[in-house]
C-alpha cells in the first residue's frame, strides 16, 4: 500500500488541433498547473517550461512527462503508467498481491539516508511473518539497491504474481538479513474488533470495545461503523482505536471516520502556499460514538490519513493518545487519470491539525507513551486487560481515563 491520500478525477482533454503526443503532454501539464500545491512550481516559470518543452523535447510523451515532473523535486508527485495506475486503484479497493509492506523515505531520525524505511508490516502477511517490523530499512530488492530507488518503483518491485518469489535485504538495528519471501494476495479487510471484559466486582466489570483499523480503503468507514454497532450491542463502556502500523490510504475515508467519533469541531485544515484554503469539519450529523471514553494507540507506522484522524481526535479533546510520535506525512496527494489510461499522483495540499500543527516530518505527538511490550493485536490486548499485573493496567488503568 502506498502512503498517499487518493482521489480519482478525469482531467480536461486539450484541444484536438494538437498531435496525440502533444495533447497528452499538455493534459499532464494542465493537471499540474491547476492542482499542484506549490504555485511557484519549485521556483520556475511553469508556462515557460511548457513552451520550451513543446519546442525542444522529443515527444516520447511519457518520458517528457516524467522529465517535467522531476523539475518539481517532489518524490510524491509522479507519473503512473496505465498498469501502475490500475495497481494503485486496486490497493485502495480491497486487495493487493505482494508481501504486505508499506514503505517510506527515511528521515533524519532514521540515522541513515540509505535504503527505504518500513512504515508498517501488515499483520499475517509474508513480510510480517518473516519478522520485518516498522523502522526496519529495506536495503535491496532482488539484489537491486534501494539507495536511490523511489518508493513507487520499490512498491512495484514488491508486488507481482501470486506465488512468485522476491528477495529482500533488510537492516534491523545493527543486523542485516537476507530474506526470501513469496508474494501472496493480501486481503485488505481494514477492521478487526473485539469485546474485552475487564475483571471487576459484581456486574460493574468494564467492557472495552477494541477496534484495530489497518488501512483507509473504500471499505474503512463502513467497517468501523459496523464494528461500533456490534460492540455497542454488547454494552461496551469505552473504546480503544488502534491505529498502530496504519500507513493511511484514502483521505475521504479518514474524514468520514473522524466524523464517527466527533460531535462537532474542525477535523483538518487544508493549506497551500498561501495558507488555509479549505476546512473539513463536522456538526455531529454523522456521529455514532461521540460520548464513550476513547483511547487511540499510535506509533511510527501511523501515517497519512491515520495522522489526520489521530490529530483530529487529540486536538478536539475527544481521545487520549498513547504510543510514540507518528510517521509525519503532512501532505496530501490526489490521483488524476489521463486520457490514455495513465495517471498522475500530484501533491495538492499540505494539512494542519485542528490546533494548526504542521506534522510533516514531525508526526502527531501522543499524550502518553506505551511500554514496548504492549500487545499489538486484539487477542493479546484482551488477555492483557484481564491480567492485573500487565502493562494494560499500569497506573491504575489510566489507559481508559477520560
Short mmCIF file of C-alpha atoms in Angstrom, two decimals:
data_model
loop_
_atom_site.label_atom_id
_atom_site.label_comp_id
_atom_site.label_asym_id
_atom_site.label_seq_id
_atom_site.Cartn_x
_atom_site.Cartn_y
_atom_site.Cartn_z
CA UNK A 1 0.00 0.00 0.00
CA UNK A 2 1.25 3.45 -0.92
CA UNK A 3 1.49 6.25 1.55
CA UNK A 4 -0.99 8.51 -0.23
CA UNK A 5 -4.40 10.00 0.29
CA UNK A 6 -6.06 9.37 -3.04
CA UNK A 7 -8.97 10.65 -5.10
CA UNK A 8 -9.69 9.87 -8.74
CA UNK A 9 -10.55 12.62 -11.23
CA UNK A 10 -10.59 12.92 -15.00
CA UNK A 11 -8.53 15.76 -16.44
CA UNK A 12 -9.89 18.05 -19.13
CA UNK A 13 -8.92 16.97 -22.64
CA UNK A 14 -6.85 19.57 -24.51
CA UNK A 15 -7.56 20.93 -27.96
CA UNK A 16 -7.82 18.35 -30.73
CA UNK A 17 -5.69 20.53 -33.02
CA UNK A 18 -2.51 19.14 -31.46
CA UNK A 19 -0.75 15.84 -32.09
CA UNK A 20 -1.60 12.93 -29.81
CA UNK A 21 1.80 13.22 -28.09
CA UNK A 22 1.48 16.95 -27.52
CA UNK A 23 -2.09 16.62 -26.29
CA UNK A 24 -1.13 14.12 -23.60
CA UNK A 25 1.85 16.21 -22.51
CA UNK A 26 -0.35 19.32 -22.27
CA UNK A 27 -3.01 17.36 -20.41
CA UNK A 28 -0.40 16.43 -17.80
CA UNK A 29 0.98 19.99 -17.73
CA UNK A 30 -2.51 21.45 -17.15
CA UNK A 31 -3.19 18.97 -14.36
CA UNK A 32 -0.07 20.09 -12.52
CA UNK A 33 -0.81 23.76 -13.26
CA UNK A 34 -4.25 23.53 -11.65
CA UNK A 35 -3.67 21.10 -8.82
CA UNK A 36 -0.07 21.33 -7.57
CA UNK A 37 0.34 22.76 -4.08
CA UNK A 38 3.38 24.97 -4.81
CA UNK A 39 2.32 27.70 -7.22
CA UNK A 40 5.97 28.73 -7.70
CA UNK A 41 6.50 25.23 -9.18
CA UNK A 42 9.81 24.88 -7.38
CA UNK A 43 10.89 28.38 -8.38
CA UNK A 44 10.38 28.13 -12.14
CA UNK A 45 8.06 29.62 -14.73
CA UNK A 46 5.62 26.81 -15.44
CA UNK A 47 4.40 28.46 -18.65
CA UNK A 48 7.95 28.91 -19.93
CA UNK A 49 8.69 25.26 -19.19
CA UNK A 50 5.69 24.23 -21.30
CA UNK A 51 6.76 26.35 -24.26
CA UNK A 52 10.38 25.18 -24.11
CA UNK A 53 9.33 21.55 -23.83
CA UNK A 54 6.99 21.74 -26.81
CA UNK A 55 9.75 23.33 -28.92
CA UNK A 56 12.72 21.28 -27.78
CA UNK A 57 11.67 17.99 -26.17
CA UNK A 58 11.30 14.92 -28.38
CA UNK A 59 7.73 13.86 -27.73
CA UNK A 60 8.26 10.45 -26.23
CA UNK A 61 5.33 11.62 -24.15
CA UNK A 62 5.69 9.53 -21.00
CA UNK A 63 9.40 10.33 -20.82
CA UNK A 64 8.68 14.03 -21.37
CA UNK A 65 6.07 13.98 -18.58
CA UNK A 66 8.50 12.29 -16.19
CA UNK A 67 11.17 14.88 -17.01
CA UNK A 68 8.66 17.68 -16.40
CA UNK A 69 7.65 16.26 -13.01
CA UNK A 70 11.29 15.84 -11.99
CA UNK A 71 11.73 19.63 -12.14
CA UNK A 72 9.33 19.90 -9.16
CA UNK A 73 11.72 17.91 -6.93
CA UNK A 74 8.77 16.27 -5.16
CA UNK A 75 9.01 12.48 -4.70
CA UNK A 76 5.27 12.18 -4.09
CA UNK A 77 4.29 13.80 -7.41
CA UNK A 78 4.90 11.18 -10.07
CA UNK A 79 3.72 9.67 -13.34
CA UNK A 80 1.86 6.35 -13.34
CA UNK A 81 1.92 4.04 -16.35
CA UNK A 82 -1.56 2.57 -17.03
CA UNK A 83 -0.73 -0.67 -15.21
CA UNK A 84 0.67 1.25 -12.22
CA UNK A 85 -2.40 3.48 -12.15
CA UNK A 86 -4.65 0.41 -12.05
CA UNK A 87 -2.46 -1.16 -9.37
CA UNK A 88 -2.75 1.95 -7.20
CA UNK A 89 -6.53 1.90 -7.53
CA UNK A 90 -6.66 -1.79 -6.62
CA UNK A 91 -4.72 -1.02 -3.45
CA UNK A 92 -7.49 1.31 -2.27
CA UNK A 93 -10.27 -1.07 -3.30
CA UNK A 94 -9.53 -4.09 -1.14
CA UNK A 95 -6.64 -6.37 -2.20
CA UNK A 96 -3.04 -6.43 -3.38
CA UNK A 97 -0.64 -9.18 -4.37
CA UNK A 98 2.70 -8.63 -2.66
CA UNK A 99 4.46 -9.07 0.67
CA UNK A 100 2.35 -6.76 2.88
CA UNK A 101 4.77 -3.87 3.37
CA UNK A 102 4.20 -0.12 3.47
CA UNK A 103 7.40 1.83 2.88
CA UNK A 104 8.53 5.44 3.04
CA UNK A 105 11.55 7.68 2.62
CA UNK A 106 13.98 7.83 5.54
CA UNK A 107 14.05 10.91 7.77
CA UNK A 108 16.86 12.36 9.82
CA UNK A 109 15.68 10.39 12.84
CA UNK A 110 16.29 7.14 10.98
CA UNK A 111 20.02 7.80 11.20
CA UNK A 112 20.77 6.91 7.61
CA UNK A 113 19.83 8.12 4.14
CA UNK A 114 20.44 4.72 2.54
CA UNK A 115 17.51 2.46 1.73
CA UNK A 116 13.79 2.76 2.29
CA UNK A 117 12.13 2.64 5.70
CA UNK A 118 9.36 0.20 6.62
CA UNK A 119 6.39 2.22 7.85
CA UNK A 120 4.28 -0.82 8.63
CA UNK A 121 4.22 -4.57 8.09
CA UNK A 122 0.74 -5.98 7.58
CA UNK A 123 -0.12 -8.48 10.33
CA UNK A 124 -0.10 -12.02 8.95
CA UNK A 125 1.49 -11.02 5.64
CA UNK A 126 4.68 -12.57 4.23
CA UNK A 127 6.93 -9.73 5.46
CA UNK A 128 5.38 -9.73 8.92
CA UNK A 129 5.81 -13.50 9.27
CA UNK A 130 9.47 -13.08 8.31
CA UNK A 131 9.92 -10.66 11.21
CA UNK A 132 10.09 -7.37 9.27
CA UNK A 133 8.90 -4.55 11.54
CA UNK A 134 8.27 -0.79 11.49
CA UNK A 135 11.57 1.09 11.39
CA UNK A 136 13.48 -1.64 9.55
CA UNK A 137 15.31 -0.48 6.41
CA UNK A 138 14.97 -2.20 3.03
CA UNK A 139 18.48 -2.08 1.54
CA UNK A 140 17.83 -4.11 -1.63
CA UNK A 141 15.02 -5.80 -3.54
CA UNK A 142 16.11 -8.79 -5.65
CA UNK A 143 19.76 -7.63 -5.39
CA UNK A 144 18.88 -4.12 -6.65
CA UNK A 145 19.96 -1.47 -4.15
CA UNK A 146 17.23 0.86 -2.87
CA UNK A 147 19.69 3.67 -2.06
CA UNK A 148 18.44 5.84 -4.93
CA UNK A 149 15.18 3.96 -5.58
CA UNK A 150 11.85 5.79 -5.31
CA UNK A 151 9.15 4.34 -3.08
CA UNK A 152 6.82 3.78 -6.02
CA UNK A 153 9.45 1.91 -8.00
CA UNK A 154 10.06 -0.16 -4.86
CA UNK A 155 6.35 -0.78 -4.37
CA UNK A 156 6.08 -2.03 -7.95
CA UNK A 157 9.03 -4.40 -7.39
CA UNK A 158 7.46 -5.74 -4.19
CA UNK A 159 4.21 -6.54 -5.98
CA UNK A 160 3.91 -9.34 -8.52
CA UNK A 161 2.08 -12.55 -9.40
CA UNK A 162 0.75 -14.60 -6.51
CA UNK A 163 3.24 -17.31 -5.57
CA UNK A 164 6.24 -15.58 -7.16
CA UNK A 165 9.43 -15.10 -5.10
CA UNK A 166 11.12 -11.86 -4.07
CA UNK A 167 14.34 -11.44 -2.09
CA UNK A 168 14.87 -8.59 0.37
CA UNK A 169 17.95 -7.33 2.16
CA UNK A 170 16.77 -5.79 5.42
CA UNK A 171 18.58 -3.93 8.17
CA UNK A 172 17.03 -4.31 11.63
CA UNK A 173 19.07 -2.18 14.03
CA UNK A 174 22.66 -3.34 13.51
CA UNK A 175 21.64 -6.68 11.98
CA UNK A 176 21.44 -7.22 8.21
CA UNK A 177 19.26 -10.09 6.99
CA UNK A 178 18.67 -11.63 3.55
CA UNK A 179 15.10 -12.88 3.29
CA UNK A 180 13.37 -14.92 0.58
CA UNK A 181 9.63 -14.18 0.54
CA UNK A 182 6.73 -15.45 -1.54
CA UNK A 183 4.13 -12.96 -2.76
CA UNK A 184 0.56 -13.54 -1.65
CA UNK A 185 -2.79 -11.95 -2.30
CA UNK A 186 -3.14 -9.74 0.75
CA UNK A 187 -6.75 -9.02 1.63
CA UNK A 188 -7.15 -5.51 2.92
CA UNK A 189 -10.01 -6.06 5.34
CA UNK A 190 -9.45 -2.80 7.21
CA UNK A 191 -11.03 -3.52 10.61
CA UNK A 192 -10.73 -6.12 13.35
CA UNK A 193 -12.69 -5.71 16.57
CA UNK A 194 -13.12 -7.47 19.87
CA UNK A 195 -15.09 -7.08 23.10
CA UNK A 196 -12.73 -7.23 26.08
CA UNK A 197 -14.19 -7.65 29.57
CA UNK A 198 -12.02 -6.39 32.42
CA UNK A 199 -12.38 -8.38 35.66
CA UNK A 200 -14.21 -6.42 38.34
CA UNK A 201 -16.63 -6.80 41.23
CA UNK A 202 -20.21 -7.84 40.51
CA UNK A 203 -21.78 -6.54 37.32
CA UNK A 204 -19.54 -3.45 37.18
CA UNK A 205 -16.79 -5.07 35.12
CA UNK A 206 -15.63 -2.61 32.45
CA UNK A 207 -16.39 -3.72 28.89
CA UNK A 208 -13.89 -2.32 26.40
CA UNK A 209 -14.52 -2.25 22.66
CA UNK A 210 -11.18 -2.72 20.85
CA UNK A 211 -11.07 -1.68 17.16
CA UNK A 212 -7.92 -2.11 15.08
CA UNK A 213 -8.01 -0.09 11.85
CA UNK A 214 -5.27 -1.23 9.47
CA UNK A 215 -5.90 0.89 6.36
CA UNK A 216 -8.14 3.55 4.85
CA UNK A 217 -9.51 1.78 1.78
CA UNK A 218 -13.00 2.35 0.43
CA UNK A 219 -14.48 -0.06 2.98
CA UNK A 220 -12.94 1.54 6.06
CA UNK A 221 -15.59 3.92 7.39
CA UNK A 222 -18.40 1.41 6.84
CA UNK A 223 -16.39 -1.30 8.60
CA UNK A 224 -15.72 0.98 11.58
CA UNK A 225 -19.42 1.81 11.89
CA UNK A 226 -20.30 -1.88 11.75
CA UNK A 227 -17.73 -2.68 14.46
CA UNK A 228 -19.07 0.07 16.73
CA UNK A 229 -22.67 -1.13 16.27
CA UNK A 230 -21.67 -4.70 17.13
CA UNK A 231 -19.70 -3.63 20.21
CA UNK A 232 -22.48 -1.28 21.32
CA UNK A 233 -24.93 -4.19 21.20
CA UNK A 234 -22.65 -5.84 23.79
CA UNK A 235 -22.88 -2.82 26.13
CA UNK A 236 -19.32 -1.51 25.90
CA UNK A 237 -18.28 1.21 28.37
CA UNK A 238 -15.29 2.57 26.39
CA UNK A 239 -13.45 2.19 23.09
CA UNK A 240 -9.83 1.70 22.11
CA UNK A 241 -8.99 2.63 18.50
CA UNK A 242 -5.69 1.08 17.43
CA UNK A 243 -4.02 2.97 14.55
CA UNK A 244 -0.56 1.47 15.03
CA UNK A 245 1.10 0.49 11.74
CA UNK A 246 -1.76 2.02 9.73
CA UNK A 247 0.01 3.74 6.85
CA UNK A 248 -3.04 5.60 5.57
CA UNK A 249 -4.89 5.44 2.26
CA UNK A 250 -7.95 7.35 1.12
CA UNK A 251 -8.18 10.86 2.53
CA UNK A 252 -12.03 10.99 2.39
CA UNK A 253 -12.24 7.83 4.49
CA UNK A 254 -10.10 9.46 7.17
CA UNK A 255 -12.53 12.38 7.28
CA UNK A 256 -15.58 10.11 7.46
CA UNK A 257 -14.10 8.08 10.32
CA UNK A 258 -13.30 11.26 12.27
CA UNK A 259 -16.96 12.26 11.92
CA UNK A 260 -17.99 8.98 13.55
CA UNK A 261 -16.21 9.94 16.80
CA UNK A 262 -16.81 13.71 16.93
CA UNK A 263 -19.98 15.60 17.84
CA UNK A 264 -18.53 18.84 16.45
CA UNK A 265 -15.28 20.54 15.55
CA UNK A 266 -12.62 21.01 12.89
CA UNK A 267 -11.12 17.78 11.54
CA UNK A 268 -8.31 19.18 9.42
CA UNK A 269 -7.18 22.38 7.70
CA UNK A 270 -6.07 22.03 4.08
CA UNK A 271 -3.35 24.53 3.20
CA UNK A 272 -1.38 25.60 0.17
CA UNK A 273 1.47 28.07 -0.28
CA UNK A 274 -0.88 30.95 0.53
CA UNK A 275 -2.26 29.46 3.76
CA UNK A 276 -5.54 27.76 4.70
CA UNK A 277 -7.68 27.14 1.63
CA UNK A 278 -10.24 24.66 2.96
CA UNK A 279 -11.59 23.40 6.27
CA UNK A 280 -13.06 19.98 6.92
CA UNK A 281 -15.26 19.97 10.00
CA UNK A 282 -18.31 18.23 11.40
CA UNK A 283 -21.54 19.31 13.10
CA UNK A 284 -22.22 15.90 14.61
CA UNK A 285 -24.74 14.77 12.00
CA UNK A 286 -22.66 11.67 11.21
CA UNK A 287 -21.53 10.98 14.79
CA UNK A 288 -22.03 7.46 16.05
CA UNK A 289 -19.74 7.18 19.09
CA UNK A 290 -19.10 10.71 20.35
CA UNK A 291 -19.59 10.16 24.08
CA UNK A 292 -17.86 7.00 25.35
CA UNK A 293 -14.29 7.31 26.65
CA UNK A 294 -11.83 6.74 23.78
CA UNK A 295 -8.14 5.86 23.76
CA UNK A 296 -6.17 5.93 20.49
CA UNK A 297 -2.98 3.93 20.02
CA UNK A 298 -0.33 5.23 17.59
CA UNK A 299 3.27 4.52 16.63
CA UNK A 300 5.84 5.48 13.98
CA UNK A 301 3.93 3.31 11.49
CA UNK A 302 0.85 5.55 11.87
CA UNK A 303 0.93 7.71 8.73
CA UNK A 304 -1.01 9.97 6.38
CA UNK A 305 -4.80 9.61 6.82
CA UNK A 306 -4.17 7.91 10.19
CA UNK A 307 -2.36 11.02 11.36
CA UNK A 308 -5.22 13.24 10.24
CA UNK A 309 -7.63 11.11 12.28
CA UNK A 310 -5.35 10.93 15.33
CA UNK A 311 -4.68 14.69 15.22
CA UNK A 312 -8.39 15.48 14.97
CA UNK A 313 -9.30 13.29 17.92
CA UNK A 314 -6.45 14.65 20.05
CA UNK A 315 -6.92 18.35 19.30
CA UNK A 316 -10.69 18.16 19.82
CA UNK A 317 -10.02 16.50 23.20
CA UNK A 318 -12.15 13.58 22.11
CA UNK A 319 -9.46 10.97 22.80
CA UNK A 320 -6.27 10.40 24.74
CA UNK A 321 -3.38 9.26 22.52
CA UNK A 322 -0.93 6.58 23.64
CA UNK A 323 2.24 5.36 21.96
CA UNK A 324 5.03 7.12 20.10
CA UNK A 325 5.20 10.03 17.61
CA UNK A 326 3.63 9.13 14.30
CA UNK A 327 5.38 8.98 10.91
CA UNK A 328 4.97 12.64 9.90
CA UNK A 329 3.47 12.77 6.41
CA UNK A 330 1.72 16.11 6.29
CA UNK A 331 0.98 16.28 2.56
CA UNK A 332 -1.97 15.08 0.52
CA UNK A 333 -1.86 13.57 -2.96
CA UNK A 334 -4.69 13.21 -5.46
CA UNK A 335 -4.55 10.87 -8.42
CA UNK A 336 -5.71 12.14 -11.83
CA UNK A 337 -6.40 9.83 -14.75
CA UNK A 338 -5.06 10.90 -18.13
CA UNK A 339 -6.81 10.15 -21.41
CA UNK A 340 -4.50 7.26 -22.38
CA UNK A 341 -5.22 5.35 -19.16
CA UNK A 342 -2.08 6.54 -17.37
CA UNK A 343 -2.23 8.83 -14.37
CA UNK A 344 -0.57 11.48 -12.27
CA UNK A 345 -0.23 11.41 -8.49
CA UNK A 346 0.03 15.07 -7.50
CA UNK A 347 0.75 16.75 -4.17
CA UNK A 348 -2.26 19.03 -3.96
CA UNK A 349 -2.00 20.36 -0.42
CA UNK A 350 -0.44 20.14 2.99
CA UNK A 351 -2.54 19.88 6.08
CA UNK A 352 -2.63 21.13 9.64
CA UNK A 353 -4.38 19.57 12.61
CA UNK A 354 -7.25 21.46 14.32
CA UNK A 355 -4.67 23.14 16.60
CA UNK A 356 -2.85 24.38 13.45
CA UNK A 357 0.02 21.96 13.94
CA UNK A 358 2.01 21.10 10.80
CA UNK A 359 3.00 17.48 11.43
CA UNK A 360 5.13 16.99 8.28
CA UNK A 361 8.38 15.18 9.24
CA UNK A 362 7.40 15.59 12.92
CA UNK A 363 4.30 13.49 13.44
CA UNK A 364 1.45 13.67 15.93
CA UNK A 365 2.82 13.60 19.47
CA UNK A 366 0.88 11.28 21.82
CA UNK A 367 -0.22 12.22 25.32
CA UNK A 368 1.40 9.17 26.95
CA UNK A 369 3.92 6.51 25.92
CA UNK A 370 3.18 2.77 25.79
CA UNK A 371 5.51 0.07 27.09
CA UNK A 372 7.41 -1.75 24.35
CA UNK A 373 5.78 -4.99 25.45
CA UNK A 374 2.27 -3.63 24.86
CA UNK A 375 0.27 -6.13 22.74
CA UNK A 376 -0.38 -5.41 19.07
CA UNK A 377 -3.48 -7.48 18.27
CA UNK A 378 -6.96 -8.00 19.62
CA UNK A 379 -6.26 -11.33 21.33
CA UNK A 380 -3.16 -10.04 23.09
CA UNK A 381 -4.96 -6.87 24.09
CA UNK A 382 -7.88 -8.66 25.72
CA UNK A 383 -5.54 -11.04 27.52
CA UNK A 384 -3.51 -8.08 28.72
CA UNK A 385 -6.60 -6.36 30.15
CA UNK A 386 -7.53 -9.47 32.10
CA UNK A 387 -4.11 -9.67 33.78
CA UNK A 388 -3.98 -7.22 36.69
CA UNK A 389 -0.15 -7.31 36.68
CA UNK A 390 0.17 -6.49 32.95
CA UNK A 391 1.09 -3.29 31.15
CA UNK A 392 -2.60 -2.70 30.32
CA UNK A 393 -3.31 -1.96 33.96
CA UNK A 394 -0.43 0.40 34.61
CA UNK A 395 -1.11 3.37 36.86
CA UNK A 396 -4.47 2.05 37.96
CA UNK A 397 -5.91 1.77 34.46
CA UNK A 398 -5.05 5.25 33.16
CA UNK A 399 -5.40 3.94 29.60
CA UNK A 400 -9.15 4.31 29.90
CA UNK A 401 -9.29 7.56 31.83
CA UNK A 402 -11.44 10.13 30.03
#
